[in-house]
Short mmCIF file of C-alpha atoms and ligand atoms in Angstrom, two decimals:
data_model
loop_
_atom_site.label_atom_id
_atom_site.label_comp_id
_atom_site.label_asym_id
_atom_site.label_seq_id
_atom_site.Cartn_x
_atom_site.Cartn_y
_atom_site.Cartn_z
CA MET A 1232 -201.91 36.65 67.17
CA THR A 1233 -199.13 37.91 64.86
CA ASN A 1234 -196.29 35.70 64.00
CA LEU A 1235 -192.93 37.19 64.69
CA ILE A 1236 -191.10 34.55 62.48
CA GLU A 1237 -192.83 33.32 59.34
CA ILE A 1238 -191.17 30.89 56.99
CA LYS A 1239 -193.42 30.34 54.00
CA GLY A 1240 -192.77 27.73 51.33
CA VAL A 1241 -188.99 28.08 51.51
CA ARG A 1242 -186.89 26.05 49.02
CA HIS A 1243 -183.13 26.20 49.07
CA ALA A 1244 -180.32 24.35 47.47
CA TYR A 1245 -176.54 24.57 47.99
CA GLN A 1246 -174.39 24.75 44.91
CA THR A 1247 -171.81 21.96 45.16
CA PRO A 1248 -169.13 20.68 42.82
CA SER A 1249 -171.46 17.76 41.97
CA GLY A 1250 -174.41 19.94 41.15
CA PRO A 1251 -177.16 21.57 43.44
CA LEU A 1252 -177.94 19.89 46.62
CA PRO A 1253 -181.66 20.56 47.55
CA VAL A 1254 -181.80 21.03 51.27
CA LEU A 1255 -185.10 22.68 52.03
CA ASP A 1256 -188.20 22.07 49.95
CA GLY A 1257 -191.44 23.44 51.06
CA LEU A 1258 -190.63 24.52 54.52
CA ASP A 1259 -193.30 26.27 56.68
CA VAL A 1260 -192.75 27.45 60.16
CA ALA A 1261 -194.50 30.07 62.11
CA VAL A 1262 -193.52 31.37 65.60
CA PRO A 1263 -195.78 33.74 67.37
CA GLU A 1264 -194.24 36.63 69.33
CA GLY A 1265 -192.81 35.26 72.57
CA GLY A 1266 -193.15 31.71 71.37
CA PHE A 1267 -190.51 29.07 71.55
CA VAL A 1268 -190.32 26.59 68.77
CA ALA A 1269 -188.19 23.49 68.71
CA VAL A 1270 -187.12 22.03 65.38
CA VAL A 1271 -186.08 18.40 65.23
CA GLY A 1272 -185.28 16.22 62.22
CA PRO A 1273 -182.72 13.62 60.91
CA SER A 1274 -179.08 14.84 60.91
CA GLY A 1275 -178.14 16.59 57.73
CA CYS A 1276 -181.74 17.42 56.83
CA GLY A 1277 -181.33 21.19 56.81
CA LYS A 1278 -181.91 22.42 60.29
CA SER A 1279 -178.81 24.67 60.43
CA THR A 1280 -179.72 25.91 56.98
CA LEU A 1281 -183.04 27.04 58.42
CA THR A 1282 -181.34 29.00 61.17
CA ARG A 1283 -179.06 30.65 58.49
CA LEU A 1284 -182.13 31.69 56.55
CA VAL A 1285 -183.82 33.22 59.62
CA ALA A 1286 -180.67 35.02 60.46
CA GLY A 1287 -180.47 36.44 56.94
CA LEU A 1288 -177.11 34.89 56.29
CA ILE A 1289 -178.34 33.16 53.19
CA LYS A 1290 -181.30 33.86 50.96
CA PRO A 1291 -183.93 31.30 49.94
CA ASP A 1292 -184.19 30.23 46.28
CA GLU A 1293 -187.96 30.35 46.61
CA GLY A 1294 -190.35 31.30 49.39
CA GLU A 1295 -190.11 34.00 51.91
CA VAL A 1296 -188.81 34.55 55.49
CA TRP A 1297 -190.56 37.22 57.48
CA LEU A 1298 -189.45 38.72 60.81
CA HIS A 1299 -191.80 41.09 62.57
CA GLY A 1300 -193.81 41.87 59.46
CA GLU A 1301 -190.65 42.55 57.37
CA LYS A 1302 -189.27 40.37 54.63
CA VAL A 1303 -185.62 39.26 55.56
CA LYS A 1304 -183.23 40.54 52.94
CA GLY A 1305 -180.00 40.28 54.97
CA PRO A 1306 -178.57 40.12 58.44
CA ARG A 1307 -180.28 42.29 61.08
CA SER A 1308 -179.19 43.18 64.50
CA THR A 1309 -182.42 42.06 66.10
CA VAL A 1310 -181.19 38.43 65.92
CA GLY A 1311 -179.14 36.60 68.48
CA MET A 1312 -177.50 33.28 67.79
CA ALA A 1313 -175.81 30.47 69.65
CA PHE A 1314 -174.33 27.25 68.29
CA GLN A 1315 -173.23 23.87 69.58
CA ASN A 1316 -169.71 25.27 69.31
CA PRO A 1317 -169.76 28.23 71.78
CA VAL A 1318 -167.20 30.05 69.58
CA LEU A 1319 -165.98 32.25 72.39
CA LEU A 1320 -162.95 34.48 71.61
CA GLU A 1321 -159.98 33.04 73.52
CA TRP A 1322 -158.27 36.40 73.75
CA ARG A 1323 -161.02 38.01 75.47
CA SER A 1324 -162.38 37.75 79.07
CA ILE A 1325 -165.88 36.26 79.51
CA LEU A 1326 -167.32 39.65 80.18
CA LYS A 1327 -165.73 41.06 77.03
CA ASN A 1328 -166.94 38.10 74.98
CA VAL A 1329 -170.44 38.74 76.15
CA MET A 1330 -170.19 42.41 75.20
CA LEU A 1331 -168.99 41.69 71.72
CA PRO A 1332 -172.38 42.17 69.92
CA LEU A 1333 -172.61 45.69 71.52
CA GLU A 1334 -169.51 46.69 69.71
CA ILE A 1335 -171.30 45.94 66.33
CA VAL A 1336 -174.96 46.63 66.95
CA PRO A 1337 -175.77 50.36 67.32
CA THR A 1338 -176.83 50.86 70.89
CA LYS A 1339 -178.04 53.66 72.94
CA MET A 1340 -176.59 52.08 76.03
CA SER A 1341 -173.81 53.87 77.88
CA ARG A 1342 -170.56 51.96 78.27
CA LYS A 1343 -171.47 51.46 81.94
CA ALA A 1344 -174.95 50.18 81.14
CA GLN A 1345 -173.48 47.76 78.54
CA GLU A 1346 -171.12 46.35 81.17
CA GLU A 1347 -173.94 46.12 83.80
CA ARG A 1348 -176.25 44.38 81.29
CA ALA A 1349 -173.49 41.80 80.54
CA ARG A 1350 -172.80 41.23 84.28
CA TYR A 1351 -176.55 40.89 84.83
CA LEU A 1352 -176.88 38.21 82.27
CA LEU A 1353 -173.87 36.33 83.53
CA GLY A 1354 -175.46 36.40 86.94
CA LEU A 1355 -178.68 35.17 85.50
CA VAL A 1356 -177.05 31.98 84.00
CA GLY A 1357 -174.88 31.40 87.11
CA LEU A 1358 -171.61 32.69 85.93
CA GLU A 1359 -171.20 35.38 88.52
CA GLY A 1360 -167.54 35.57 89.52
CA PHE A 1361 -166.26 34.34 86.12
CA GLU A 1362 -166.43 37.68 84.36
CA ASP A 1363 -162.66 38.14 84.16
CA LYS A 1364 -161.85 34.54 83.31
CA ARG A 1365 -160.68 33.39 80.03
CA PRO A 1366 -162.92 30.86 78.06
CA SER A 1367 -160.26 28.27 78.28
CA GLU A 1368 -160.58 28.38 82.09
CA LEU A 1369 -164.36 27.45 81.87
CA SER A 1370 -165.97 23.99 81.51
CA GLY A 1371 -168.05 23.15 78.38
CA GLY A 1372 -171.29 23.94 80.06
CA MET A 1373 -170.11 27.24 81.41
CA ARG A 1374 -168.90 28.30 78.05
CA GLN A 1375 -172.29 27.46 76.56
CA ARG A 1376 -173.82 29.67 79.27
CA ALA A 1377 -171.53 32.55 78.35
CA SER A 1378 -172.38 31.93 74.68
CA LEU A 1379 -176.03 32.27 75.57
CA CYS A 1380 -175.41 35.65 77.28
CA ARG A 1381 -173.58 36.87 74.20
CA ALA A 1382 -176.58 35.88 72.08
CA LEU A 1383 -178.94 37.96 74.41
CA VAL A 1384 -176.78 40.94 75.42
CA HIS A 1385 -178.21 43.29 72.70
CA LYS A 1386 -181.83 42.38 73.53
CA PRO A 1387 -182.64 40.58 70.22
CA GLU A 1388 -186.21 39.93 69.24
CA VAL A 1389 -185.31 36.52 67.91
CA LEU A 1390 -183.05 34.00 69.63
CA ILE A 1391 -181.78 31.22 67.43
CA LEU A 1392 -180.22 28.26 69.12
CA ASP A 1393 -178.59 25.69 66.89
CA GLU A 1394 -178.06 22.51 69.08
CA PRO A 1395 -176.55 24.56 71.79
CA PHE A 1396 -176.53 21.76 74.39
CA GLY A 1397 -175.70 19.02 71.86
CA ALA A 1398 -172.02 18.56 72.97
CA LEU A 1399 -172.76 18.52 76.71
CA ASP A 1400 -173.14 15.48 79.02
CA ALA A 1401 -176.67 14.64 80.17
CA PHE A 1402 -176.33 16.19 83.65
CA THR A 1403 -174.91 19.40 82.39
CA ARG A 1404 -177.57 19.53 79.71
CA GLU A 1405 -180.38 19.25 82.25
CA ASP A 1406 -178.79 22.07 84.24
CA LEU A 1407 -178.79 24.18 81.13
CA TRP A 1408 -182.33 23.41 80.40
CA GLN A 1409 -183.34 24.84 83.69
CA THR A 1410 -181.12 27.83 83.30
CA MET A 1411 -182.81 28.29 79.87
CA GLN A 1412 -186.29 28.40 81.58
CA LYS A 1413 -184.96 31.01 84.02
CA VAL A 1414 -183.62 33.08 81.12
CA LYS A 1415 -186.94 32.77 79.20
CA GLU A 1416 -188.72 34.25 82.15
CA ALA A 1417 -186.37 37.11 82.75
CA GLU A 1418 -185.69 38.08 79.04
CA PRO A 1419 -188.49 38.42 76.50
CA PHE A 1420 -187.59 36.83 73.16
CA THR A 1421 -189.14 34.69 70.44
CA GLY A 1422 -187.07 31.51 70.01
CA VAL A 1423 -186.04 28.82 67.62
CA LEU A 1424 -184.23 25.91 69.05
CA ILE A 1425 -182.60 23.29 66.94
CA THR A 1426 -182.13 20.12 68.76
CA HIS A 1427 -181.69 16.28 68.38
CA ASP A 1428 -182.91 15.64 71.87
CA LEU A 1429 -186.71 15.08 71.92
CA ARG A 1430 -186.93 15.37 75.75
CA GLU A 1431 -185.23 18.74 75.38
CA SER A 1432 -187.73 19.79 72.76
CA ILE A 1433 -190.76 19.12 74.85
CA TYR A 1434 -189.23 20.42 78.00
CA LEU A 1435 -188.28 23.82 76.53
CA ALA A 1436 -190.59 24.55 73.62
CA ASP A 1437 -194.23 25.26 73.34
CA GLN A 1438 -194.24 23.77 69.84
CA VAL A 1439 -192.14 21.06 68.22
CA VAL A 1440 -191.67 21.06 64.42
CA VAL A 1441 -190.44 17.83 62.87
CA LEU A 1442 -188.66 18.17 59.60
CA SER A 1443 -188.62 15.44 56.93
CA GLY A 1444 -185.43 13.98 55.68
CA ARG A 1445 -183.43 16.05 53.11
CA PRO A 1446 -184.69 17.93 51.28
CA ALA A 1447 -186.60 19.08 54.33
CA ARG A 1448 -190.18 20.11 54.54
CA THR A 1449 -192.48 20.53 57.61
CA GLN A 1450 -193.56 17.01 58.35
CA TYR A 1451 -195.35 17.38 61.70
CA VAL A 1452 -196.11 19.94 64.23
CA LEU A 1453 -196.75 19.09 67.94
CA ASP A 1454 -198.18 21.62 70.30
CA VAL A 1455 -196.79 21.21 73.74
CA PRO A 1456 -198.93 22.33 76.67
CA ASP A 1457 -197.21 24.36 79.39
CA ARG A 1458 -196.35 22.02 82.26
CA GLY A 1459 -194.14 24.08 84.54
CA HIS A 1460 -190.35 23.84 84.85
CA ASP A 1461 -190.03 20.72 86.94
CA ILE A 1462 -187.72 18.18 85.15
CA GLU A 1463 -189.99 15.48 86.63
CA GLN A 1464 -192.66 16.39 84.15
CA LEU A 1465 -190.58 14.54 81.55
CA TYR A 1466 -191.56 11.30 83.27
CA THR A 1467 -195.31 11.74 83.21
CA PRO A 1468 -197.52 9.60 80.92
CA GLU A 1469 -198.41 12.70 79.02
CA SER A 1470 -194.71 13.34 78.21
CA ALA A 1471 -194.13 9.72 77.38
CA GLU A 1472 -196.97 9.92 74.85
CA MET A 1473 -195.56 13.13 73.26
CA LEU A 1474 -192.11 11.62 73.08
CA ALA A 1475 -193.54 8.44 71.39
CA ILE A 1476 -195.21 10.46 68.80
CA LEU A 1477 -192.14 12.53 68.02
CA ARG A 1478 -189.95 9.38 68.03
CA HIS A 1479 -192.24 7.87 65.49
CA GLN A 1480 -192.23 11.05 63.37
CA ILE A 1481 -188.44 11.03 63.37
CA GLU A 1482 -188.48 7.43 62.10
CA VAL A 1483 -190.78 8.43 59.36
CA ALA A 1484 -188.51 11.28 58.50
CA GLN A 1485 -185.50 8.88 58.42
CA GLY A 1486 -187.50 6.57 56.12
CA ARG A 1487 -187.40 3.77 58.78
CA ALA A 1488 -191.22 3.71 59.46
CA PRO A 1489 -194.20 3.80 57.09
CA VAL A 1490 -196.12 6.97 56.86
CA GLU A 1491 -199.42 6.76 58.67
CA GLU A 1492 -202.56 8.71 58.69
CA GLY A 1493 -202.67 11.98 60.67
CA VAL A 1494 -199.24 13.07 59.44
CA ALA A 1495 -199.20 16.68 58.54
CA MET B 1174 -135.37 28.52 93.23
CA SER B 1175 -138.02 30.96 91.95
CA PRO B 1176 -139.49 30.19 88.58
CA ARG B 1177 -138.26 33.44 87.19
CA LEU B 1178 -134.63 32.74 88.24
CA ARG B 1179 -134.90 29.17 86.95
CA LYS B 1180 -136.02 30.40 83.57
CA ILE B 1181 -132.71 32.24 83.17
CA ALA B 1182 -130.40 29.99 85.19
CA VAL B 1183 -131.27 26.65 83.55
CA PRO B 1184 -130.65 27.73 80.00
CA LEU B 1185 -127.49 29.54 81.08
CA ALA B 1186 -126.19 26.43 82.92
CA ALA B 1187 -126.81 24.46 79.75
CA VAL B 1188 -124.60 26.80 77.70
CA VAL B 1189 -121.82 26.69 80.31
CA ILE B 1190 -121.96 22.85 80.25
CA PHE B 1191 -121.93 22.81 76.49
CA LEU B 1192 -118.86 25.16 76.52
CA ILE B 1193 -116.97 23.09 79.09
CA PHE B 1194 -117.82 19.91 77.12
CA TRP B 1195 -116.54 21.45 73.84
CA GLU B 1196 -113.30 22.66 75.45
CA PHE B 1197 -112.82 19.26 76.98
CA LEU B 1198 -113.47 17.44 73.67
CA VAL B 1199 -111.00 19.49 71.77
CA TRP B 1200 -108.38 19.05 74.50
CA ALA B 1201 -108.99 15.27 74.77
CA MET B 1202 -108.93 14.64 71.05
CA GLY B 1203 -105.83 16.81 70.62
CA TRP B 1204 -107.61 18.58 67.67
CA PRO B 1205 -105.36 21.40 66.23
CA ASN B 1206 -106.92 24.92 65.64
CA TYR B 1207 -107.62 24.37 62.02
CA LYS B 1208 -109.69 21.37 62.63
CA MET B 1209 -111.70 22.51 65.50
CA ALA B 1210 -111.06 25.65 67.57
CA SER B 1211 -111.95 25.49 71.35
CA PRO B 1212 -113.85 28.07 73.30
CA SER B 1213 -110.61 29.34 74.96
CA ASP B 1214 -109.28 30.12 71.51
CA LEU B 1215 -112.30 32.26 70.69
CA VAL B 1216 -111.60 34.80 73.57
CA PRO B 1217 -108.57 36.27 71.84
CA ALA B 1218 -110.49 36.44 68.55
CA TYR B 1219 -113.26 38.43 70.22
CA THR B 1220 -110.88 40.75 72.08
CA ARG B 1221 -108.85 41.45 68.99
CA TYR B 1222 -111.73 42.09 66.62
CA TRP B 1223 -114.45 43.28 69.00
CA GLU B 1224 -114.97 46.43 67.01
CA LEU B 1225 -115.38 44.54 63.84
CA PHE B 1226 -117.80 42.14 65.57
CA LEU B 1227 -120.03 45.10 66.71
CA VAL B 1228 -120.07 46.74 63.30
CA MET B 1229 -120.54 43.65 61.30
CA GLY B 1230 -123.00 42.14 63.79
CA TRP B 1231 -125.10 45.33 63.51
CA GLN B 1232 -125.10 45.06 59.73
CA THR B 1233 -126.21 41.57 59.75
CA LEU B 1234 -128.85 42.34 62.27
CA TRP B 1235 -130.45 45.33 60.63
CA ARG B 1236 -130.57 43.75 57.22
CA THR B 1237 -132.19 40.55 58.63
CA VAL B 1238 -134.67 42.65 60.50
CA VAL B 1239 -135.54 44.73 57.42
CA GLY B 1240 -135.88 41.63 55.25
CA LEU B 1241 -138.12 40.10 57.90
CA ILE B 1242 -140.34 43.07 58.19
CA LEU B 1243 -140.73 43.06 54.45
CA ALA B 1244 -141.48 39.39 54.56
CA ILE B 1245 -144.16 40.05 57.21
CA ILE B 1246 -145.84 42.79 55.17
CA VAL B 1247 -145.80 40.78 51.81
CA GLY B 1248 -146.40 37.40 53.48
CA VAL B 1249 -149.49 38.77 55.41
CA ALA B 1250 -150.84 40.41 52.21
CA ILE B 1251 -150.46 37.21 50.26
CA GLY B 1252 -151.84 35.13 53.11
CA MET B 1253 -154.86 37.36 53.35
CA VAL B 1254 -155.61 37.27 49.64
CA MET B 1255 -155.14 33.46 49.75
CA GLY B 1256 -157.17 33.01 52.97
CA PHE B 1257 -160.12 34.97 51.84
CA SER B 1258 -160.41 33.81 48.17
CA ARG B 1259 -160.45 30.17 47.23
CA VAL B 1260 -159.66 30.98 43.58
CA MET B 1261 -156.55 32.93 44.64
CA ARG B 1262 -155.51 30.12 46.92
CA GLU B 1263 -155.69 27.60 44.13
CA ALA B 1264 -153.88 29.98 41.79
CA LEU B 1265 -151.08 31.01 43.99
CA TYR B 1266 -150.31 27.91 45.92
CA PRO B 1267 -148.30 26.02 43.30
CA LEU B 1268 -146.35 29.14 42.34
CA LEU B 1269 -145.53 29.72 46.01
CA VAL B 1270 -144.53 26.16 46.66
CA GLY B 1271 -142.41 26.12 43.53
CA PHE B 1272 -140.77 29.37 44.48
CA ASN B 1273 -140.04 28.12 47.91
CA ALA B 1274 -138.57 24.89 46.59
CA ILE B 1275 -135.82 26.60 44.68
CA PRO B 1276 -132.73 26.32 46.97
CA LYS B 1277 -131.89 29.97 47.86
CA ALA B 1278 -128.16 29.21 47.53
CA THR B 1279 -128.80 29.17 43.74
CA VAL B 1280 -130.75 32.32 43.79
CA VAL B 1281 -128.00 34.22 45.66
CA PRO B 1282 -125.43 34.49 42.84
CA ILE B 1283 -128.26 35.42 40.40
CA VAL B 1284 -129.44 38.29 42.62
CA ALA B 1285 -125.85 39.32 43.23
CA LEU B 1286 -125.35 39.69 39.57
CA MET B 1287 -128.61 41.24 38.80
CA PHE B 1288 -128.10 44.04 41.23
CA VAL B 1289 -124.34 44.31 41.19
CA GLY B 1290 -122.98 46.68 43.90
CA ALA B 1291 -126.33 47.08 45.69
CA HIS B 1292 -125.20 44.87 48.51
CA ASP B 1293 -127.55 46.08 51.21
CA PHE B 1294 -130.47 45.77 48.80
CA ASN B 1295 -129.39 42.28 47.72
CA THR B 1296 -129.02 41.02 51.27
CA VAL B 1297 -132.36 42.37 52.29
CA LEU B 1298 -133.90 40.83 49.29
CA ILE B 1299 -132.62 37.34 49.90
CA ALA B 1300 -133.55 37.65 53.57
CA PHE B 1301 -137.01 38.52 52.40
CA MET B 1302 -137.41 35.90 49.74
CA ILE B 1303 -136.29 33.07 51.94
CA SER B 1304 -138.57 33.96 54.91
CA PHE B 1305 -141.94 35.22 53.59
CA PHE B 1306 -143.24 31.69 52.61
CA PRO B 1307 -144.09 30.37 56.07
CA ILE B 1308 -145.69 33.63 56.95
CA ALA B 1309 -147.95 33.54 53.89
CA VAL B 1310 -148.94 30.04 54.39
CA SER B 1311 -149.71 30.44 58.07
CA ILE B 1312 -151.92 33.43 57.58
CA SER B 1313 -153.74 31.79 54.62
CA ILE B 1314 -154.28 28.61 56.60
CA GLY B 1315 -155.36 30.52 59.63
CA LEU B 1316 -157.91 32.56 57.72
CA SER B 1317 -159.31 29.76 55.63
CA THR B 1318 -159.78 27.39 58.46
CA LEU B 1319 -161.70 29.87 60.57
CA GLU B 1320 -164.80 27.98 61.67
CA PRO B 1321 -167.87 29.45 59.87
CA GLU B 1322 -169.55 30.00 63.22
CA TYR B 1323 -167.05 32.67 64.19
CA ARG B 1324 -167.85 34.48 61.03
CA ASP B 1325 -171.62 33.98 61.43
CA ILE B 1326 -171.73 35.23 64.90
CA LEU B 1327 -170.61 38.76 63.73
CA ARG B 1328 -172.18 38.51 60.19
CA ALA B 1329 -175.62 37.83 61.64
CA LEU B 1330 -175.41 41.14 63.48
CA GLY B 1331 -174.56 43.01 60.19
CA ALA B 1332 -170.78 43.31 60.75
CA SER B 1333 -168.66 44.15 57.68
CA GLN B 1334 -165.90 41.87 56.35
CA SER B 1335 -163.20 44.16 57.69
CA THR B 1336 -164.87 44.19 61.21
CA ILE B 1337 -164.82 40.43 61.07
CA PHE B 1338 -161.20 40.56 60.10
CA TRP B 1339 -160.06 42.89 62.77
CA LYS B 1340 -162.16 41.56 65.62
CA ILE B 1341 -161.88 37.80 64.94
CA ALA B 1342 -159.87 36.52 61.97
CA LEU B 1343 -156.69 38.42 62.66
CA PRO B 1344 -156.43 37.85 66.51
CA LYS B 1345 -157.42 34.19 65.97
CA THR B 1346 -154.60 33.76 63.41
CA LEU B 1347 -151.93 35.33 65.66
CA PRO B 1348 -150.72 32.10 67.31
CA GLU B 1349 -150.10 30.53 63.89
CA PHE B 1350 -148.55 33.67 62.67
CA PHE B 1351 -146.03 33.81 65.51
CA GLY B 1352 -145.24 30.05 65.05
CA ALA B 1353 -144.38 30.87 61.40
CA LEU B 1354 -142.43 33.99 62.48
CA LYS B 1355 -140.29 31.85 64.65
CA VAL B 1356 -139.35 29.80 61.53
CA ALA B 1357 -139.11 32.89 59.40
CA VAL B 1358 -136.74 34.75 61.67
CA THR B 1359 -134.23 31.94 61.43
CA LEU B 1360 -134.57 31.61 57.68
CA ALA B 1361 -134.21 35.30 57.13
CA PHE B 1362 -130.88 35.13 59.13
CA ILE B 1363 -129.70 32.35 56.95
CA GLY B 1364 -130.68 34.37 53.88
CA THR B 1365 -128.68 37.41 55.08
CA ASN B 1366 -125.52 35.32 55.74
CA LEU B 1367 -125.79 33.48 52.42
CA MET B 1368 -125.57 36.80 50.59
CA GLU B 1369 -122.79 38.20 52.91
CA ILE B 1370 -120.64 35.12 52.39
CA VAL B 1371 -121.06 34.94 48.68
CA SER B 1372 -120.91 38.63 47.77
CA PRO B 1373 -117.41 39.93 47.01
CA HIS B 1374 -116.53 42.83 49.34
CA GLY B 1375 -119.61 41.97 51.38
CA ARG B 1376 -120.49 43.28 54.74
CA GLY B 1377 -121.78 41.75 57.91
CA LEU B 1378 -120.71 38.72 59.93
CA GLY B 1379 -120.92 36.59 56.78
CA ALA B 1380 -118.20 38.72 55.25
CA LEU B 1381 -116.07 38.47 58.46
CA PHE B 1382 -116.43 34.77 58.26
CA ASP B 1383 -115.17 34.92 54.64
CA SER B 1384 -112.23 36.97 55.54
CA GLY B 1385 -111.35 34.47 58.32
CA LYS B 1386 -111.46 31.75 55.76
CA THR B 1387 -109.19 33.76 53.29
CA ASN B 1388 -106.66 34.39 56.13
CA SER B 1389 -106.84 30.96 57.50
CA ASP B 1390 -107.90 32.48 60.81
CA TYR B 1391 -109.78 29.50 62.18
CA PRO B 1392 -110.51 30.77 65.64
CA LEU B 1393 -112.05 33.93 63.92
CA MET B 1394 -114.30 31.70 61.82
CA PHE B 1395 -115.46 29.82 64.94
CA ALA B 1396 -115.93 33.10 66.80
CA VAL B 1397 -118.15 34.29 63.92
CA LEU B 1398 -120.19 31.10 64.09
CA ILE B 1399 -120.85 31.63 67.81
CA ALA B 1400 -121.64 35.37 67.22
CA LEU B 1401 -124.17 34.17 64.64
CA ALA B 1402 -125.76 31.77 66.98
CA ALA B 1403 -125.98 34.41 69.70
CA LEU B 1404 -127.70 36.86 67.22
CA GLY B 1405 -130.02 34.11 66.13
CA ILE B 1406 -131.03 33.42 69.73
CA LEU B 1407 -131.50 37.17 70.39
CA LEU B 1408 -133.77 37.49 67.32
CA TYR B 1409 -135.67 34.37 68.23
CA TYR B 1410 -136.34 35.43 71.74
CA ILE B 1411 -137.49 38.86 70.50
CA VAL B 1412 -140.22 36.99 68.64
CA VAL B 1413 -141.06 34.90 71.57
CA TRP B 1414 -141.38 38.08 73.64
CA LEU B 1415 -143.67 39.66 71.09
CA GLU B 1416 -145.68 36.42 71.00
CA SER B 1417 -146.25 36.51 74.77
CA ILE B 1418 -147.56 39.99 74.46
CA PHE B 1419 -149.83 39.73 71.48
CA ALA B 1420 -150.81 35.96 71.52
CA GLY B 1421 -150.08 35.12 75.14
CA TRP B 1422 -153.77 34.03 75.49
CA ALA B 1423 -153.04 31.00 73.33
CA GLU B 1424 -150.71 29.60 75.90
CA ARG B 1425 -152.54 27.33 78.32
CA ALA B 1426 -152.13 28.20 81.98
CA PRO B 1427 -149.54 25.73 83.49
CA GLY B 1428 -150.99 22.91 85.52
N1 ADP C 2874 -172.30 25.75 52.69
C1 ADP C 2874 -172.65 24.52 52.21
N2 ADP C 2874 -172.42 24.09 50.94
C2 ADP C 2874 -172.85 22.92 50.47
N3 ADP C 2874 -173.59 22.09 51.22
C3 ADP C 2874 -173.88 22.35 52.44
C4 ADP C 2874 -173.48 23.59 53.05
N4 ADP C 2874 -173.97 23.67 54.30
C5 ADP C 2874 -174.64 22.54 54.47
N5 ADP C 2874 -174.55 21.74 53.39
C6 ADP C 2874 -175.19 20.43 53.30
O1 ADP C 2874 -176.66 20.61 53.32
C7 ADP C 2874 -177.13 19.55 54.16
C8 ADP C 2874 -177.94 20.25 55.27
O2 ADP C 2874 -177.00 20.79 56.16
P1 ADP C 2874 -177.46 21.46 57.52
O3 ADP C 2874 -178.55 22.49 57.41
O4 ADP C 2874 -176.19 21.82 58.26
O5 ADP C 2874 -178.14 20.19 58.31
P2 ADP C 2874 -178.43 19.86 59.85
O6 ADP C 2874 -178.14 21.07 60.65
O7 ADP C 2874 -179.90 19.55 59.84
O8 ADP C 2874 -177.64 18.71 60.19
C9 ADP C 2874 -176.08 18.67 54.57
O9 ADP C 2874 -176.11 17.56 53.74
C10 ADP C 2874 -174.83 19.46 54.41
O10 ADP C 2874 -173.81 18.68 53.99
MG1 MG C 2875 -176.77 21.41 62.07
#
């Protein structure tokens, strides 16, 4: 199986007024084609930095990032991104917001096909009928759905989600998890999901990567078996066990628990 | 009452009540003309000098507008430079603040002497100098506070800096820009009048005011003040109208 995303031994430091701030140090992540990897770790450890590296927005000081067998040297249109802040453009309708990437990425789609694709995606995430609304007329969860459509509209190979559901209330968040499962079935992509919600990570991803505290390295990798889309699966003993392992790993990463055997 | 009608009727009623109150106050206090003219004194001033008011009003208006357009061009340019480059922001900020802190009343005679006789030019220059500051600051703040995610959304797709500017940075800054323009339009107007009043043989409503002063024509002076207020309102609402066209999205739907 080839890995669509490969991050190998990446080191990165930000230059700050008080000297360099090492953020990533020996990071390895591999995501096979069609895979969906969740990345969890203490806040401020470098998760967003990781997404910026994959998107080609910054270059690593050391190590390499590969996408589809090519070394990442800069931004590429085969990436779609969504953040905690949905950053919709208030002066555009929802439909026009979703179509924004198509104005930048070279596309063979006709104008009509572009609009149809945007409408199809909006329908997929349950925003049918909101195409002509302004972002300010939508709830937080709906805006996040629209932001997801925008990230997908140009059929990216790689979808990068940086805590997309982090600012939503628990109920809305679970709704969006289910929407996400639906989207995953309908749209082929390889995904990286940054999250601080462990239940979210095992519900959505097929692999969970735990990063150490800053500077972050890959501390632990958990493979999650496919257990269907029922939210109830989060309350099985199997899930409880996985959550306990992850919670412990986070505590290790935060320096609150001693490192034990079996830690990667 | 329909909302449309109310939008016009309510401010109009306020003006009428204000005029009645003014008339009443002058009458009740028994103030003579040279202390405080009343609205009824202004009517003869307008009917006698209406041609002058039209000509002078037009001069004040066009010079204010030209000064303002210059202020927009230069202010937006400076704002862009400062918004995109931190070094330029740090370099230009103290200069701009210092320049803005100088009371323009002290600059007026200097400019008047520097370009003697070039009255139109001087007036436009002062209108420009007094009004570009808020525009430059608003644009620079709007651009420099753009959340990085907005930039990243487009940059991750390989968009150029200029695409990011036109598609996101500029439209996102428009509400702040129009806020600043509302301040700038009033300032430019003040600048124009300062120069008109100070310049010998000036033109515009400021000069008309000055001639009223020289001839002790108090109703004329008050009439000029009211005409200035009317012009100021006109300019201001033109900006409000432009804002509703270009940045109307920033206004929350009522309710
Ligand atoms: N552009 C930047 N310049 C300097 N420091 C930064 C920059 N971006 C992030 N950092 C710092 O790097 C660390 C990691 O940031 P980030 O990757 O955003 O963490 P996370 O997403 O895991 O919370 C934080 O301490 C943050 O303050
Ligand atoms: Mg982050």
